[in-house]
PDB file of C-alpha atoms in Angstrom:
ATOM      1  CA  PRO A   1       0.248  -0.290   0.057  1.00  0.00           C
ATOM      2  CA  PRO A   2       1.109   3.727  -0.858  1.00  0.00           C
ATOM      3  CA  VAL A   3       2.572   5.658   2.227  1.00  0.00           C
ATOM      4  CA  ARG A   4       0.211   8.633   3.043  1.00  0.00           C
ATOM      5  CA  ARG A   5       1.677  11.901   3.864  1.00  0.00           C
ATOM      6  CA  SER A   6      -0.366  13.975   6.213  1.00  0.00           C
ATOM      7  CA  MET A   7       1.100  17.227   4.923  1.00  0.00           C
ATOM      8  CA  ALA A   8       0.577  18.746   1.600  1.00  0.00           C
ATOM      9  CA  PRO A   9       3.633  19.573  -0.254  1.00  0.00           C
ATOM     10  CA  SER A  10       5.167  22.906   0.005  1.00  0.00           C
ATOM     11  CA  SER A  11       5.924  23.638  -3.989  1.00  0.00           C
ATOM     12  CA  PRO A  12       5.233  21.937  -7.365  1.00  0.00           C
ATOM     13  CA  ALA A  13       8.346  20.405  -6.988  1.00  0.00           C
ATOM     14  CA  ALA A  14       7.739  19.040  -4.074  1.00  0.00           C
ATOM     15  CA  ALA A  15       4.297  17.645  -5.299  1.00  0.00           C
ATOM     16  CA  ALA A  16       6.103  16.163  -8.123  1.00  0.00           C
ATOM     17  CA  VAL A  17       8.554  14.545  -6.143  1.00  0.00           C
ATOM     18  CA  ALA A  18       5.977  13.039  -3.765  1.00  0.00           C
ATOM     19  CA  GLU A  19       3.910  11.719  -6.540  1.00  0.00           C
ATOM     20  CA  GLY A  20       7.310  10.127  -8.130  1.00  0.00           C
ATOM     21  CA  ASP A  21       8.039   8.591  -4.840  1.00  0.00           C
ATOM     22  CA  GLU A  22       4.040   6.809  -4.681  1.00  0.00           C
ATOM     23  CA  GLN A  23       4.909   5.731  -8.385  1.00  0.00           C
ATOM     24  CA  GLN A  24       8.017   4.097  -7.521  1.00  0.00           C
ATOM     25  CA  GLN A  25       6.493   2.373  -4.506  1.00  0.00           C
ATOM     26  CA  GLN A  26       3.857   1.279  -6.499  1.00  0.00           C
ATOM     27  CA  GLN A  27       6.222  -0.217  -9.107  1.00  0.00           C
ATOM     28  CA  ILE A  28       8.295  -1.648  -6.288  1.00  0.00           C
ATOM     29  CA  VAL A  29       5.168  -3.508  -4.887  1.00  0.00           C
ATOM     30  CA  ALA A  30       3.696  -4.163  -8.486  1.00  0.00           C
ATOM     31  CA  ALA A  31       7.285  -6.058  -9.160  1.00  0.00           C
ATOM     32  CA  ALA A  32       7.425  -7.921  -5.873  1.00  0.00           C
ATOM     33  CA  ALA A  33       3.851  -9.489  -6.726  1.00  0.00           C
ATOM     34  CA  ALA A  34       5.164 -10.376 -10.100  1.00  0.00           C
ATOM     35  CA  ALA A  35       8.025 -12.135  -8.602  1.00  0.00           C
ATOM     36  CA  LYS A  36       5.757 -13.705  -5.987  1.00  0.00           C
ATOM     37  CA  LYS A  37       3.510 -15.263  -8.819  1.00  0.00           C
ATOM     38  CA  GLY A  38       6.501 -16.624 -10.802  1.00  0.00           C
ATOM     39  CA  GLY A  39       6.904 -13.826 -13.443  1.00  0.00           C
ATOM     40  CA  GLY A  40       9.709 -12.429 -14.499  1.00  0.00           C
ATOM     41  CA  LYS A  41      13.027 -13.450 -16.406  1.00  0.00           C
ATOM     42  CA  ARG A  42      12.841 -16.913 -14.454  1.00  0.00           C
ATOM     43  CA  GLY A  43       9.754 -18.199 -14.422  1.00  0.00           C
ATOM     44  CA  ARG A  44       8.151 -21.739 -14.269  1.00  0.00           C
ATOM     45  CA  ARG A  45       8.667 -23.524 -17.407  1.00  0.00           C
ATOM     46  CA  GLU A  46       6.251 -25.556 -19.335  1.00  0.00           C
ATOM     47  CA  MET A  47       7.012 -29.336 -19.058  1.00  0.00           C
ATOM     48  CA  ARG A  48       7.189 -30.326 -22.322  1.00  0.00           C
ATOM     49  CA  ARG A  49       9.791 -31.819 -24.893  1.00  0.00           C
ATOM     50  CA  ILE A  50      12.482 -29.385 -26.300  1.00  0.00           C
ATOM     51  CA  GLU A  51      12.202 -29.189 -29.814  1.00  0.00           C
ATOM     52  CA  ASP A  52      15.286 -27.751 -30.726  1.00  0.00           C
ATOM     53  CA  ALA A  53      18.043 -30.677 -30.288  1.00  0.00           C
ATOM     54  CA  THR A  54      20.754 -28.345 -29.520  1.00  0.00           C
ATOM     55  CA  SER A  55      18.631 -26.278 -27.027  1.00  0.00           C
ATOM     56  CA  ARG A  56      17.613 -30.232 -25.552  1.00  0.00           C
ATOM     57  CA  GLN A  57      21.429 -31.321 -25.495  1.00  0.00           C
ATOM     58  CA  VAL A  58      22.413 -28.070 -23.570  1.00  0.00           C
ATOM     59  CA  THR A  59      19.446 -28.216 -21.124  1.00  0.00           C
ATOM     60  CA  PHE A  60      20.174 -31.918 -20.521  1.00  0.00           C
ATOM     61  CA  SER A  61      23.865 -31.103 -19.636  1.00  0.00           C
ATOM     62  CA  LYS A  62      22.988 -28.407 -17.271  1.00  0.00           C
ATOM     63  CA  ARG A  63      20.166 -30.054 -15.504  1.00  0.00           C
ATOM     64  CA  ARG A  64      22.237 -33.695 -15.245  1.00  0.00           C
ATOM     65  CA  SER A  65      24.873 -31.676 -13.391  1.00  0.00           C
ATOM     66  CA  GLY A  66      22.564 -30.004 -11.306  1.00  0.00           C
ATOM     67  CA  LEU A  67      20.898 -33.136 -10.373  1.00  0.00           C
ATOM     68  CA  LEU A  68      24.406 -34.900  -9.968  1.00  0.00           C
ATOM     69  CA  LYS A  69      25.327 -31.896  -7.403  1.00  0.00           C
ATOM     70  CA  LYS A  70      21.895 -32.019  -5.552  1.00  0.00           C
ATOM     71  CA  ALA A  71      22.150 -35.804  -4.868  1.00  0.00           C
ATOM     72  CA  PHE A  72      26.207 -35.064  -3.630  1.00  0.00           C
ATOM     73  CA  GLU A  73      24.410 -32.506  -1.459  1.00  0.00           C
ATOM     74  CA  LEU A  74      21.906 -34.916  -0.230  1.00  0.00           C
ATOM     75  CA  GLY A  75      24.494 -37.484   1.019  1.00  0.00           C
ATOM     76  CA  VAL A  76      26.458 -34.797   2.699  1.00  0.00           C
ATOM     77  CA  LEU A  77      24.204 -32.756   4.175  1.00  0.00           C
ATOM     78  CA  CYS A  78      21.964 -35.831   5.417  1.00  0.00           C
ATOM     79  CA  ASP A  79      24.388 -38.373   5.718  1.00  0.00           C
ATOM     80  CA  ALA A  80      22.542 -40.267   3.586  1.00  0.00           C
ATOM     81  CA  GLU A  81      23.560 -43.228   1.285  1.00  0.00           C
ATOM     82  CA  VAL A  82      22.601 -42.073  -2.369  1.00  0.00           C
ATOM     83  CA  ALA A  83      22.945 -43.517  -5.669  1.00  0.00           C
ATOM     84  CA  LEU A  84      21.716 -41.779  -9.139  1.00  0.00           C
ATOM     85  CA  ILE A  85      21.815 -43.485 -12.464  1.00  0.00           C
ATOM     86  CA  VAL A  86      21.401 -41.325 -15.640  1.00  0.00           C
ATOM     87  CA  PHE A  87      20.939 -42.193 -19.193  1.00  0.00           C
ATOM     88  CA  SER A  88      21.350 -39.513 -22.046  1.00  0.00           C
ATOM     89  CA  PRO A  89      18.812 -39.570 -24.993  1.00  0.00           C
ATOM     90  CA  ARG A  90      22.126 -41.165 -26.778  1.00  0.00           C
ATOM     91  CA  GLY A  91      22.195 -44.185 -24.048  1.00  0.00           C
ATOM     92  CA  ARG A  92      25.371 -43.142 -22.404  1.00  0.00           C
ATOM     93  CA  LEU A  93      25.417 -43.680 -18.546  1.00  0.00           C
ATOM     94  CA  TYR A  94      26.182 -41.253 -16.158  1.00  0.00           C
ATOM     95  CA  GLU A  95      26.162 -42.286 -12.274  1.00  0.00           C
ATOM     96  CA  TYR A  96      26.596 -40.869  -8.831  1.00  0.00           C
ATOM     97  CA  ALA A  97      27.442 -42.859  -5.756  1.00  0.00           C
ATOM     98  CA  SER A  98      27.962 -41.616  -2.025  1.00  0.00           C
ATOM     99  CA  ALA A  99      29.745 -44.642  -1.130  1.00  0.00           C
ATOM    100  CA  PRO A 100      31.868 -46.515  -3.380  1.00  0.00           C
ATOM    101  CA  GLU A 101      30.748 -49.759  -2.738  1.00  0.00           C
ATOM    102  CA  TYR A 102      27.409 -48.852  -4.853  1.00  0.00           C
ATOM    103  CA  PHE A 103      29.331 -48.766  -8.339  1.00  0.00           C
ATOM    104  CA  ALA A 104      28.988 -51.146 -10.583  1.00  0.00           C
ATOM    105  CA  GLU A 105      32.181 -53.550 -11.304  1.00  0.00           C
ATOM    106  CA  ASN A 106      32.964 -53.448 -15.070  1.00  0.00           C
ATOM    107  CA  ASP A 107      34.122 -56.787 -15.138  1.00  0.00           C
TER     108      ASP A 107
END
């Protein structure tokens, strides 16, 4: 809500400044509301297949890295035993295990 001033501005310049302050406050409140709703530069992404092959590969790589990092953090922070297996669209295997005994042996 905008701040109410009890005293009238003493000059037209002061009135313009007071009006500008109120507009600025309204803009800040509107920006905060938009951010709370998920608006802005980074919002919720619609969950559907990425059609562009290059963008899909870049997204896979970034999200795979983030997922591996989260698995590591979960193991460290919660003292949990974590294992993660990810297959790329091309069939390549990416794996993480918090304990060495969980890695598959390649005999």
